[in-house]
Steps between C-alpha positions, in 0.01 A plus 500: 500500500568860406550739790388854418559670834797712608418426863502123448818519290677705767397260777606195298832644382599642840402175672701298250802723554457480877451121503794449263723722713400332826531154346844580365601643838365191676683268259828684543452506878419128503807408295723727707364357825548141379854580390590668828347217705692239298818690578412508871428125507822427310690714748338311788618169354857628478483650849364177650779301333764733640337487845509118508857499367613747765341296777673180383833676477459619857438141616816304411405220740181437301476124424448399142450129562120517509300761306325751719137526389319816607139425582248718317149507650210421267175692531169392351345755262129519590418721202381783723583858412721586796665830571877530512486518881292181518746314276789586733497206745715446803672201338561665164340563162357269235736641237805359686468176304535698179844627600793256530878465523771230473869484596734258321861422580714266298197364317323429832186665631579636845202730564158558342150618573253217536302583188800450264707240684431245225610723216791376289823695512448833325721630221839609626498833322475825687206727436127471440332193352152374427410136558191281509476233769194277540298733281590807704687791344780638722731800463834440677828669578835314530791633704849345523635596841805272522665284235260216582213674689188591302198682640174485304190709581173463310152643481194359328408700193125478567522668840733762358249566219210504742661749733626715213158516335334576831733791569492626138120486482481686828697776328290523183156427648444864605581609146242264349239588763528868396371429148129507591509814719711676240252403226216653702712809562580527128128482417421780747790716377400458132141583590617811683728606213219460244246682716559837326435329166176353635396844624573645156295225334210560738515874441489452122214249531294754694520756219192548280428713197276744689773589748854469372746647748874469535652233723680669789635198690843523659695240306853355505745636244449195275122554476502877461557488119213251466267718706609805299430316173157393628422860597603615153271237351215614727557859387487396134187294557335796676597720208358254248180457699455878512568517128244228436242678714555829318507318168171321567338820627620700198402223259153476653461876474619509139286205395186640658461783246545295178276227639230758573538639149472149351187442704355829374575408137344158556185668632499732199527198273214339688283811460606580142202551271668562164780321309719809538462495879576127508814548289615794710449315831668182370797701372531670839496162675775369269715809561443474875591132495824578320586765758417253778713232336792741469460611862489142631801406287696795639394410855616142459828612346571741785401241761737246344783754489453583869573137588816468289825540695753371249510504121660292228758716326605476139711735289304657214570793262288796607392579144352149474296551818367833373404357161327200659308726740382719210393192303280389792303827511149523369504629145288814562738615774807413293376697197366794699844663540835495324784324678859626499753251637858598585664192653847370416514133400783427746289584804412179680284461809499218756160404636178307458411543134124450543473742793711765325284471188191543718646813664594655165164410346315673786718809455439504126124446549482797737713715270261433213179527705576840647642653178312673224462330161813512284709616797863395525619261774877476551668190642867539585764334714842596623754408766418740784757366746734203515294190422172698521274525195254788474199423279293808425149507350401856411158597375297823473236556766230765492437479876767560764546163673473452875857384572428435867241231425634357175574131548253455784243227460173597331606863467367672189510872433162665520536626143565146371192325634354478150800294380485123540730380776523349846761717669724196552735522202769711665464299823586187301795676336624624837486152656683337205774764517537440876538126442789578265671720758417819311295813551246713316489880471258749345596831340280788379767766466403550135163665456220272370734203508551217747803272521514172685851370569584144601842440654608137470825298520660449160795339324664586169548260211865454405 
């Protein structure tokens, strides 16, 4: 199962770390407790042996003819869960039979607890030993007090293990019990930590296209860059929506007039009475359709360019781009003027070849459209600044251009209304130049002449 939730991952990972840490702590505590308890029990065996030995030494008149058997009371285990206080009886404790001792002198048993009086003589080697007698595992300690006096103390391993585990588990049980409350606490803490993220998500979800406003939530330092990026995105979306609204409004306005003219020509064709009138109306419809087709094509091109944020760059000689753009022009426009090209072959431009050709073609189309027949159009390029290429298209112009509005969508000079066009050519050029990180400038310092300069990044061929 794939988990696709930061919240769930955090809860799982933190819980695993917590459980692993507590389990490791409990294991270490358990082992340490068992080790320390074993040491205590071993010390008790040695102490008991020394105590018995000291008592015998203090009783020199003690008779060794008959072994002295110490009676150990036997209590019946009812299986009830009794408290420690209830298990402490006036006559002793049930665990007494699990603790024993023997005293040997000259290979003779002289004293023993009742529960081990039948044991064979233990090994005569000082220290701790383990032995199994009648299926019971004992841990014993041997002490040589005199050359022939041995004291043996023993404790059953099962009672030692039982008591050790009971004490050790009592130490680690609180640690294990804390796992569940800590898991709940971890869940609440993670939920609290992620609350700002949930608020941000809710705030974004409440946004709609009709009312895009910035998010002004007070966020932790980690979420502030995300909120800032979202606000930047909202600002761009608002800008694009406004552009689309203006674009649609302008397009509707611009399309209304040619559509009305087409309708008028269609009515004229419908009412035509002579072949000449039919031919004239049909020709007008064809011309209007061409203008409409050109306008729609320009609208679609500009709309597509508005949505592009990144371009595919390739290195191409500038002279090749210019020649390709000229070859794509309609023949009447190409032959209307004479073209003078002054571009060095080593000039190379980095950009989207198709878009750059489109920009140059629009410039060349405009230069030809708004020039007189047989006029001269100059195309030149030079390195204006470091790594900046200035492409200049200069053509004669009989009307002083409106520099303030040049490049705006659908703008056409009042004196040029008779010339076919949509008023979108320079807008397309401007957008393509912006995508390449460049700029566009207009110059009318020379009388009856207009220059359009494109500034674009460039490299030089070696």
